[in-house]
């Protein structure tokens, strides 16, 4: 379908040029190309189009250029020149695939400007015409993604991924309700890899940090532009021309401009003479020995067996000096060879992990990304780490040792991993506290908490308030866990150990596996 559309467009362009030639009744006499064509009839078909043809085409298309450009289109062009232009400029300074990808991004916005200009002059098209008009934008979008997929080993692959995830902002023109929201959501997609570039290059390459910020600025400016000019989606001109005709006129305009530029230049020199015949290499082919009829495998085995007594005719007779059963020295040497060079090497032992004291410590971090708090790499903090949480936020605590973390407010969920001697104080949670790979862990619940999940925890204390007395605790591969529950008239904590040893046996009468907690009384 695409090839057919391209062919039709080319035929229409050729027809337009032929009509322009037909309307020209007199050709200029001072054109070098025409004189050359008269002197050399053999190259007549290669004479360039007369300049008058280009001039006629320019007159045909000048009417469109004289039409006033709507204010919204001028603002979009200003947005391309400022925001997108700055991003492209910094991308060119970085070079490589990032610069190539920026060219495709710029092309996508330029095609989008052309689309918006068409909407001001045309009525709303049918589905097939609509897809044809959108195709240049979709091609630019696919080119941006293809550059990312085909350059995975590139050291700036993270940069390519950020742009590829955010380029979907171009699709705002297809939405009829609040399209600026789509641009803002596309920014969230781009920030996954973009923030990683900011984190990794913050102290290494300030130019990449500037590049990410310029790319983020495109989203902010585009969302503001869409909100001001197209709050309810793109509108079409109800009194305009058919969209297909307007799109073709834009294509003819671009073709005519290209023709006029070519017509103003001097005529090219005649083509060089055709090259002579290619040299013939006389290489004598050596005779190839005939391949055996049998290709190996079972066919070869059976063909040998079918020879009968002739199967041993090809074997040579072994001399007594070469017989190992009559020469002990040969047996000793063959045994040494088997134990020596022919023996495979033993696999190298695996590398032991470095002790904690020799590992490079990463900087401590306490950040809020979207609705997720991340607290990591704190060690031996003298003061508690306090954060204010809301109902929609979750908290991840990772690699925090000898530290106290206090969560104020009602949060959604908390995850703790790879931490030693961590003390956690929570007010109220909607979901769970999930602890994985922790040692000497302590949890205090001030408000309510539905569930606590402990996986691979070695030693832990859980303090429950009166409101959280019904909290369910799930343990897996854990030991040394104690629940502390308020009881008695003085509201003192009572320590209740969780079982860590279970006896399992099969009950023949019940026909099922029975599990019993082992209690040590003494």
Coordinates of C-alpha atoms in Angstrom, one line a residue:
X1 CA 0.0 0.0 0.0
X2 CA 2.9 2.4 0.8
X3 CA 4.6 1.7 -2.5
X4 CA 1.4 2.3 -4.4
X5 CA 0.9 5.6 -2.7
X6 CA 4.5 6.7 -3.4
X7 CA 4.1 5.7 -7.1
X8 CA 0.9 7.8 -7.4
X9 CA 2.6 10.8 -5.9
X10 CA 5.5 10.5 -8.3
X11 CA 3.2 10.3 -11.2
X12 CA 1.3 13.4 -10.1
X13 CA 4.5 15.3 -9.8
X14 CA 5.7 14.2 -13.2
X15 CA 2.3 15.2 -14.8
X16 CA 2.5 18.6 -13.2
X17 CA 6.0 19.2 -14.6
X18 CA 4.9 18.1 -18.1
X19 CA 1.9 20.5 -18.0
X20 CA 4.3 23.3 -17.1
X21 CA 6.6 22.4 -20.0
X22 CA 3.6 22.3 -22.4
X23 CA 2.5 25.8 -21.4
X24 CA 5.9 27.2 -22.2
X25 CA 5.8 28.4 -25.9
X26 CA 9.3 29.7 -26.1
X27 CA 12.6 28.5 -24.5
X28 CA 15.4 30.8 -23.6
X29 CA 18.4 30.8 -26.0
X30 CA 21.1 31.5 -23.6
X31 CA 20.8 28.3 -21.6
X32 CA 24.1 26.3 -21.9
X33 CA 22.4 23.0 -21.3
X34 CA 20.2 23.5 -24.4
X35 CA 23.2 24.3 -26.6
X36 CA 24.9 21.3 -25.4
X37 CA 21.9 19.1 -26.1
X38 CA 21.8 20.4 -29.7
X39 CA 25.5 19.7 -30.2
X40 CA 25.3 16.2 -28.7
X41 CA 22.1 14.4 -29.5
X42 CA 23.3 11.3 -27.8
X43 CA 22.9 12.9 -24.4
X44 CA 19.6 14.7 -25.2
X45 CA 17.6 12.7 -22.7
X46 CA 19.9 13.9 -19.9
X47 CA 19.4 17.6 -20.4
X48 CA 18.2 19.4 -17.2
X49 CA 14.8 21.0 -16.9
X50 CA 14.8 24.6 -18.2
X51 CA 14.7 27.3 -15.6
X52 CA 11.4 28.5 -16.9
X53 CA 9.8 25.3 -15.8
X54 CA 11.0 25.8 -12.2
X55 CA 9.8 29.4 -12.4
X56 CA 6.3 28.3 -13.5
X57 CA 6.2 25.7 -10.7
X58 CA 7.2 28.4 -8.2
X59 CA 4.3 30.6 -9.5
X60 CA 1.9 27.8 -9.1
X61 CA 2.8 27.3 -5.5
X62 CA 3.4 30.9 -4.4
X63 CA -0.2 31.3 -3.6
X64 CA 0.1 29.0 -0.6
X65 CA 3.1 30.8 0.8
X66 CA 1.2 34.1 0.6
X67 CA -1.5 32.8 2.9
X68 CA -1.2 34.1 6.5
X69 CA 0.1 31.6 8.9
X70 CA -2.2 31.1 12.0
X71 CA -0.9 32.3 15.3
X72 CA -0.9 28.8 16.8
X73 CA 1.4 27.6 14.0
X74 CA 3.8 30.5 14.6
X75 CA 3.9 29.6 18.3
X76 CA 4.6 26.0 17.5
X77 CA 7.5 27.1 15.1
X78 CA 8.9 29.2 17.9
X79 CA 8.7 26.2 20.2
X80 CA 10.6 24.1 17.7
X81 CA 13.3 26.9 17.3
X82 CA 13.8 27.4 21.0
X83 CA 13.1 24.2 23.0
X84 CA 13.7 21.5 20.4
X85 CA 16.6 23.5 18.8
X86 CA 18.4 23.7 22.2
X87 CA 18.1 20.0 22.7
X88 CA 19.3 19.3 19.1
X89 CA 22.3 21.6 19.6
X90 CA 23.5 19.9 22.8
X91 CA 22.9 16.5 21.2
X92 CA 25.2 17.5 18.3
X93 CA 27.8 18.5 20.9
X94 CA 27.6 15.1 22.5
X95 CA 27.8 13.5 19.0
X96 CA 27.4 9.8 18.1
X97 CA 24.0 8.1 18.0
X98 CA 22.5 10.7 20.3
X99 CA 23.0 13.3 17.6
X100 CA 21.4 11.1 15.0
X101 CA 18.5 10.4 17.2
X102 CA 18.0 14.2 17.8
X103 CA 17.7 14.7 14.0
X104 CA 14.8 12.2 13.9
X105 CA 13.2 14.0 16.9
X106 CA 13.5 17.3 15.1
X107 CA 12.0 15.8 12.0
X108 CA 9.1 14.5 13.9
X109 CA 8.2 17.9 15.3
X110 CA 8.6 19.5 11.8
X111 CA 6.2 17.0 10.4
X112 CA 3.8 17.7 13.3
X113 CA 3.9 21.4 12.4
X114 CA 3.0 20.5 8.8
X115 CA 0.1 18.4 10.2
X116 CA -1.2 21.2 12.3
X117 CA -1.0 23.6 9.3
X118 CA -3.0 21.1 7.3
X119 CA -5.8 21.0 10.0
X120 CA -6.2 24.8 9.6
X121 CA -6.9 24.5 5.9
X122 CA -8.7 21.1 5.5
X123 CA -11.8 19.4 6.7
X124 CA -11.6 16.3 8.9
X125 CA -10.5 13.4 6.7
X126 CA -11.6 9.8 6.7
X127 CA -9.6 7.1 8.5
X128 CA -7.4 6.1 5.5
X129 CA -6.5 9.6 4.6
X130 CA -5.9 10.4 8.2
X131 CA -3.3 7.6 8.4
X132 CA -1.6 8.8 5.3
X133 CA -1.2 12.3 6.8
X134 CA 0.1 10.9 10.1
X135 CA 2.6 8.6 8.4
X136 CA 5.6 11.0 8.3
X137 CA 5.2 11.6 12.1
X138 CA 4.9 7.8 12.7
X139 CA 8.1 7.2 10.6
X140 CA 10.1 9.7 12.7
X141 CA 8.8 8.1 15.8
X142 CA 9.8 4.6 14.6
X143 CA 13.2 5.9 13.5
X144 CA 13.9 7.2 17.1
X145 CA 13.0 3.8 18.6
X146 CA 15.0 1.9 16.0
X147 CA 18.1 3.8 16.8
X148 CA 17.8 2.8 20.4
X149 CA 17.1 -0.9 19.6
X150 CA 20.0 -1.2 17.1
X151 CA 22.6 0.4 19.5
X152 CA 22.3 -1.5 22.7
X153 CA 26.1 -1.8 23.2
X154 CA 26.5 2.0 22.9
X155 CA 27.9 3.6 26.1
X156 CA 25.1 6.2 25.9
X157 CA 22.3 3.6 25.5
X158 CA 20.6 5.0 28.6
X159 CA 20.3 8.4 26.9
X160 CA 18.9 6.7 23.8
X161 CA 16.3 4.9 25.9
X162 CA 15.2 8.1 27.6
X163 CA 14.4 9.7 24.3
X164 CA 12.8 6.6 22.8
X165 CA 10.5 6.3 25.9
X166 CA 9.5 10.0 25.7
X167 CA 9.0 10.4 22.0
X168 CA 5.5 9.1 22.3
X169 CA 4.6 12.7 23.3
X170 CA 4.1 13.3 19.5
X171 CA 0.9 11.2 19.8
X172 CA -0.9 14.1 21.6
X173 CA -2.4 15.1 18.2
X174 CA -4.5 11.9 18.1
X175 CA -6.3 12.6 21.4
X176 CA -9.6 14.5 21.7
X177 CA -9.7 15.0 25.5
X178 CA -7.0 16.9 27.5
X179 CA -4.1 16.0 25.2
X180 CA -1.6 17.9 27.5
X181 CA -2.0 15.1 30.1
X182 CA -0.5 12.7 27.6
X183 CA 2.5 14.9 27.2
X184 CA 3.0 15.0 31.0
X185 CA 2.6 11.2 31.2
X186 CA 5.2 10.8 28.5
X187 CA 7.6 12.8 30.6
X188 CA 7.1 10.3 33.5
X189 CA 8.1 7.5 31.0
X190 CA 11.2 9.4 29.9
X191 CA 12.3 10.1 33.5
X192 CA 12.9 6.5 34.3
X193 CA 16.1 6.5 32.2
X194 CA 16.6 10.2 32.2
X195 CA 17.0 10.4 36.0
X196 CA 19.4 7.5 35.8
X197 CA 21.6 9.7 33.5
X198 CA 21.3 12.6 36.0
X199 CA 22.4 10.3 38.8
X200 CA 25.3 8.6 37.0
X201 CA 26.7 11.8 35.2
X202 CA 26.1 14.4 37.9
X203 CA 29.7 14.5 38.9
X204 CA 31.2 13.1 35.7
X205 CA 29.8 14.9 32.6
X206 CA 27.9 18.2 33.2
X207 CA 27.1 18.3 29.5
X208 CA 24.9 15.2 29.7
X209 CA 23.1 16.7 32.7
X210 CA 22.4 19.8 30.6
X211 CA 21.2 17.5 27.8
X212 CA 18.7 15.7 30.0
X213 CA 17.4 19.1 31.3
X214 CA 17.0 20.4 27.8
X215 CA 15.0 17.3 26.8
X216 CA 12.8 17.6 29.9
X217 CA 12.1 21.3 28.9
X218 CA 10.6 20.1 25.7
X219 CA 7.8 18.3 27.6
X220 CA 7.1 21.3 29.8
X221 CA 6.9 23.8 26.9
X222 CA 4.9 21.4 24.7
X223 CA 2.4 20.7 27.5
X224 CA 1.9 24.4 28.0
X225 CA 1.5 25.0 24.3
X226 CA -1.1 22.3 23.9
X227 CA -3.0 23.4 27.0
X228 CA -3.2 27.0 25.6
X229 CA -4.1 26.2 22.0
X230 CA -5.7 22.7 21.9
X231 CA -7.2 22.0 25.3
X232 CA -9.8 19.7 23.8
X233 CA -7.7 18.2 21.0
X234 CA -6.9 19.2 17.4
X235 CA -9.7 20.9 15.5
X236 CA -10.2 20.9 11.7
X237 CA -11.5 23.6 9.4
X238 CA -15.2 22.8 8.6
X239 CA -15.1 25.1 5.6
X240 CA -11.8 24.0 4.3
X241 CA -10.8 21.8 1.4
X242 CA -10.5 18.0 1.5
X243 CA -7.5 17.0 3.6
X244 CA -6.1 14.7 0.9
X245 CA -5.9 17.6 -1.6
X246 CA -4.3 19.9 0.9
X247 CA -1.7 17.3 1.8
X248 CA -0.9 16.8 -1.9
X249 CA -0.5 20.5 -2.4
X250 CA 2.0 20.6 0.4
X251 CA 3.9 17.8 -1.2
X252 CA 3.9 19.6 -4.6
X253 CA 5.1 22.8 -2.8
X254 CA 8.1 21.0 -1.4
X255 CA 8.9 19.4 -4.8
X256 CA 8.6 22.7 -6.6
X257 CA 10.9 24.4 -4.2
X258 CA 13.5 21.7 -4.7
X259 CA 13.1 22.0 -8.5
X260 CA 13.6 25.8 -8.4
X261 CA 16.7 25.4 -6.4
X262 CA 18.1 22.9 -8.8
X263 CA 17.0 25.0 -11.9
X264 CA 18.9 28.1 -10.7
X265 CA 22.2 26.3 -10.7
X266 CA 24.5 25.8 -13.8
X267 CA 24.0 22.8 -16.0
X268 CA 26.0 19.7 -15.0
X269 CA 28.8 18.5 -17.4
X270 CA 28.1 15.7 -19.8
X271 CA 28.4 12.2 -18.4
X272 CA 31.7 10.4 -18.7
X273 CA 32.2 7.7 -21.3
X274 CA 31.2 4.3 -20.3
X275 CA 33.9 2.2 -18.6
X276 CA 35.7 -0.4 -20.6
X277 CA 35.2 -4.1 -20.0
X278 CA 36.2 -5.5 -16.7
X279 CA 39.6 -7.4 -16.7
X280 CA 39.3 -11.1 -16.8
X281 CA 41.3 -13.0 -14.2
X282 CA 42.7 -16.3 -15.6
X283 CA 42.9 -18.4 -12.6
X284 CA 43.8 -22.0 -13.2
X285 CA 41.5 -24.2 -11.1
X286 CA 43.2 -27.1 -9.4
X287 CA 41.5 -30.4 -9.7
X288 CA 39.4 -31.2 -6.6
X289 CA 39.7 -34.7 -5.4
X290 CA 36.5 -36.7 -5.7
X291 CA 34.6 -36.9 -2.4
X292 CA 33.9 -40.4 -1.1
X293 CA 30.5 -41.8 -1.9
X294 CA 29.6 -42.3 1.7
X295 CA 29.0 -39.2 3.8
X296 CA 29.8 -40.8 7.1
X297 CA 27.6 -41.9 9.9
X298 CA 25.6 -45.1 9.8
X299 CA 25.9 -45.4 6.0
X300 CA 29.7 -45.5 6.3
X301 CA 29.6 -48.2 9.0
X302 CA 27.2 -50.5 7.1
X303 CA 29.2 -50.0 3.9
X304 CA 32.4 -51.2 5.7
X305 CA 30.6 -54.2 7.2
X306 CA 29.3 -55.2 3.8
X307 CA 32.9 -55.7 2.6
X308 CA 33.1 -58.9 4.6
X309 CA 36.7 -60.2 5.0
X310 CA 38.0 -57.4 2.9
X311 CA 37.3 -54.9 5.7
X312 CA 40.8 -55.6 7.2
X313 CA 42.8 -55.3 4.0
X314 CA 43.5 -51.6 4.7
X315 CA 45.1 -52.2 8.1
X316 CA 48.9 -52.4 8.5
X317 CA 50.6 -55.0 10.5
X318 CA 51.9 -53.9 13.9
X319 CA 55.5 -54.7 14.7
X320 CA 56.4 -56.5 18.0
X321 CA 58.4 -53.5 19.1
X322 CA 55.2 -51.4 19.0
X323 CA 53.0 -53.8 21.0
X324 CA 52.3 -52.5 24.5
X325 CA 51.6 -56.0 26.0
X326 CA 55.1 -57.1 25.1
X327 CA 56.9 -53.8 26.0
X328 CA 56.2 -52.5 29.6
X329 CA 58.0 -49.3 28.9
X330 CA 55.4 -48.4 26.2
X331 CA 52.6 -48.9 28.8
X332 CA 54.3 -46.6 31.3
X333 CA 54.8 -43.8 28.7
X334 CA 51.2 -44.1 27.5
X335 CA 50.0 -43.8 31.1
X336 CA 52.1 -40.7 31.6
X337 CA 50.7 -39.2 28.5
X338 CA 47.2 -39.8 29.7
X339 CA 47.9 -38.2 33.1
X340 CA 49.8 -35.3 31.5
X341 CA 49.0 -33.2 28.5
X342 CA 45.8 -34.9 27.4
X343 CA 44.2 -34.5 30.8
X344 CA 41.8 -31.5 31.1
X345 CA 42.5 -28.8 33.5
X346 CA 40.5 -28.6 36.7
X347 CA 38.1 -25.7 36.9
X348 CA 39.4 -22.6 38.8
X349 CA 37.9 -22.1 42.2
X350 CA 35.2 -19.4 42.4
X351 CA 36.0 -16.0 43.7
X352 CA 35.1 -15.3 47.3
X353 CA 33.0 -12.1 47.8
X354 CA 34.9 -9.2 49.3
X355 CA 34.3 -8.5 53.0
X356 CA 32.2 -5.5 53.9
X357 CA 35.2 -3.5 55.0
X358 CA 36.8 -3.7 51.6
X359 CA 33.7 -2.9 49.5
X360 CA 33.2 0.6 48.1
X361 CA 30.5 2.4 50.1
X362 CA 27.8 4.1 48.1
X363 CA 26.5 7.5 49.3
X364 CA 23.4 7.5 51.5
X365 CA 20.2 8.5 49.8
X366 CA 16.8 9.6 50.9
X367 CA 14.7 10.5 47.8
X368 CA 11.0 10.7 46.8
X369 CA 10.5 9.6 43.2
X370 CA 6.8 9.8 42.3
X371 CA 5.0 8.0 45.0
X372 CA 8.0 5.9 46.2
X373 CA 10.4 6.8 49.0
X374 CA 13.9 5.3 48.8
X375 CA 16.1 5.2 51.8
X376 CA 19.4 3.3 51.3
X377 CA 23.1 3.1 52.3
X378 CA 22.8 4.6 55.8
X379 CA 25.2 3.2 58.3
X380 CA 25.6 4.0 62.0
X381 CA 23.4 7.0 62.0
X382 CA 23.3 8.8 65.4
X383 CA 20.0 10.5 64.8
X384 CA 16.7 8.8 63.5
X385 CA 15.8 9.3 59.9
X386 CA 12.3 10.8 59.8
X387 CA 10.1 11.1 56.8
X388 CA 6.5 12.3 56.4
X389 CA 4.4 9.9 54.3
X390 CA 0.9 10.0 52.8
X391 CA -1.7 7.3 51.9
X392 CA -0.5 6.8 48.3
X393 CA 3.2 6.5 49.1
X394 CA 5.3 3.4 49.6
X395 CA 8.8 3.1 51.2
X396 CA 11.8 1.1 50.3
X397 CA 14.6 0.7 52.9
X398 CA 17.7 -1.0 51.5
X399 CA 21.2 -1.6 52.9
X400 CA 20.7 0.4 56.1
X401 CA 22.7 -0.9 59.1
X402 CA 22.7 0.2 62.7
X403 CA 20.1 2.9 61.9
X404 CA 16.6 3.9 63.1
X405 CA 13.9 4.9 60.6
X406 CA 10.7 6.7 61.7
X407 CA 7.7 6.9 59.3
X408 CA 5.2 9.5 60.3
X409 CA 1.7 9.5 58.9
X410 CA -0.4 6.9 57.1
X411 CA 1.6 5.1 54.4
X412 CA 0.7 2.4 51.9
X413 CA 3.5 -0.2 52.2
X414 CA 7.0 -0.7 53.5
X415 CA 9.8 -3.0 52.2
X416 CA 13.0 -3.7 54.1
X417 CA 15.9 -5.6 52.4
X418 CA 19.6 -6.5 53.1
X419 CA 19.8 -4.6 56.4
X420 CA 21.4 -5.4 59.8
X421 CA 20.3 -4.0 63.1
X422 CA 17.7 -1.8 61.6
X423 CA 15.0 -0.3 63.9
X424 CA 11.7 0.7 62.1
X425 CA 8.9 2.8 63.7
X426 CA 5.7 3.2 61.8
X427 CA 2.4 4.9 62.6
X428 CA -0.2 3.3 60.4
X429 CA 0.1 1.2 57.2
X430 CA -2.6 0.3 54.7
X431 CA -0.9 -2.9 53.4
X432 CA 2.2 -4.7 54.8
X433 CA 5.7 -4.5 56.2
X434 CA 7.8 -6.9 54.0
X435 CA 11.2 -7.7 55.4
X436 CA 13.7 -9.8 53.3
X437 CA 17.2 -10.8 54.3
X438 CA 17.6 -8.9 57.6
X439 CA 19.5 -9.6 60.9
X440 CA 18.5 -8.3 64.3
X441 CA 15.6 -6.5 63.0
X442 CA 13.2 -4.5 65.2
X443 CA 9.7 -3.2 64.3
X444 CA 7.4 -1.0 66.5
X445 CA 3.8 -0.3 65.4
X446 CA 2.2 2.8 66.9
X447 CA -1.1 2.6 65.1
X448 CA -2.5 -0.2 63.0
X449 CA -0.9 -2.7 60.7
X450 CA -2.7 -5.6 58.9
X451 CA 0.2 -7.8 58.0
X452 CA 3.9 -8.4 58.6
X453 CA 5.9 -10.7 56.3
X454 CA 9.3 -11.9 57.3
X455 CA 11.5 -13.8 54.9
X456 CA 15.1 -15.0 55.7
X457 CA 15.2 -12.9 58.9
X458 CA 17.7 -14.0 61.6
X459 CA 16.6 -12.5 64.9
X460 CA 13.8 -10.0 65.2
X461 CA 11.6 -8.1 67.7
X462 CA 8.1 -7.0 66.7
X463 CA 6.3 -4.6 69.1
X464 CA 2.5 -4.3 68.5
X465 CA 0.2 -1.6 70.0
X466 CA -3.2 -2.3 71.3
X467 CA -4.8 -1.2 68.0
X468 CA -2.6 -3.7 66.1
X469 CA -3.1 -6.7 68.3
X470 CA -4.8 -8.5 65.4
X471 CA -1.8 -8.2 63.1
X472 CA -1.0 -11.3 61.1
X473 CA 2.7 -12.4 61.0
X474 CA 3.9 -14.6 58.1
X475 CA 7.4 -16.1 58.5
X476 CA 9.6 -18.1 56.0
X477 CA 13.1 -19.3 56.6
X478 CA 13.3 -17.2 59.7
X479 CA 14.4 -17.8 63.3
X480 CA 14.6 -16.0 66.6
X481 CA 11.5 -13.9 66.0
X482 CA 9.6 -12.6 69.1
X483 CA 6.3 -10.8 69.3
X484 CA 5.9 -8.2 72.1
X485 CA 2.2 -7.6 73.0
X486 CA 0.8 -5.2 75.5
X487 CA -1.1 -7.1 78.2
X488 CA -2.1 -6.9 81.8
X489 CA -3.4 -4.0 83.9
X490 CA -0.2 -2.0 83.6
X491 CA 0.1 -2.4 79.8
X492 CA 3.4 -4.1 79.9
X493 CA 4.9 -5.9 77.0
X494 CA 4.7 -9.7 77.0
X495 CA 7.2 -11.5 74.8
X496 CA 5.8 -14.4 72.8
X497 CA 8.3 -16.4 70.6
X498 CA 7.3 -17.5 67.2
X499 CA 7.8 -21.2 66.4
X500 CA 10.8 -22.0 64.3
X501 CA 10.8 -25.8 64.5
X502 CA 8.0 -28.0 63.0
X503 CA 7.5 -31.7 63.2
X504 CA 5.9 -33.2 60.1
X505 CA 4.6 -36.8 59.7
X506 CA 2.1 -38.7 57.6
X507 CA -1.2 -39.8 59.4
X508 CA -2.3 -43.0 57.8
X509 CA -5.8 -42.8 59.4
X510 CA -6.4 -39.3 58.1
X511 CA -4.5 -39.8 54.8
X512 CA -2.8 -36.5 55.1
X513 CA 0.5 -34.9 56.1
X514 CA 0.4 -33.5 59.7
X515 CA 2.5 -30.6 60.9
X516 CA 3.0 -29.9 64.6
X517 CA 4.9 -27.1 66.4
X518 CA 7.7 -28.5 68.5
X519 CA 7.6 -27.0 72.0
X520 CA 10.6 -27.3 74.3
X521 CA 9.5 -27.5 77.9
X522 CA 12.0 -27.8 80.8

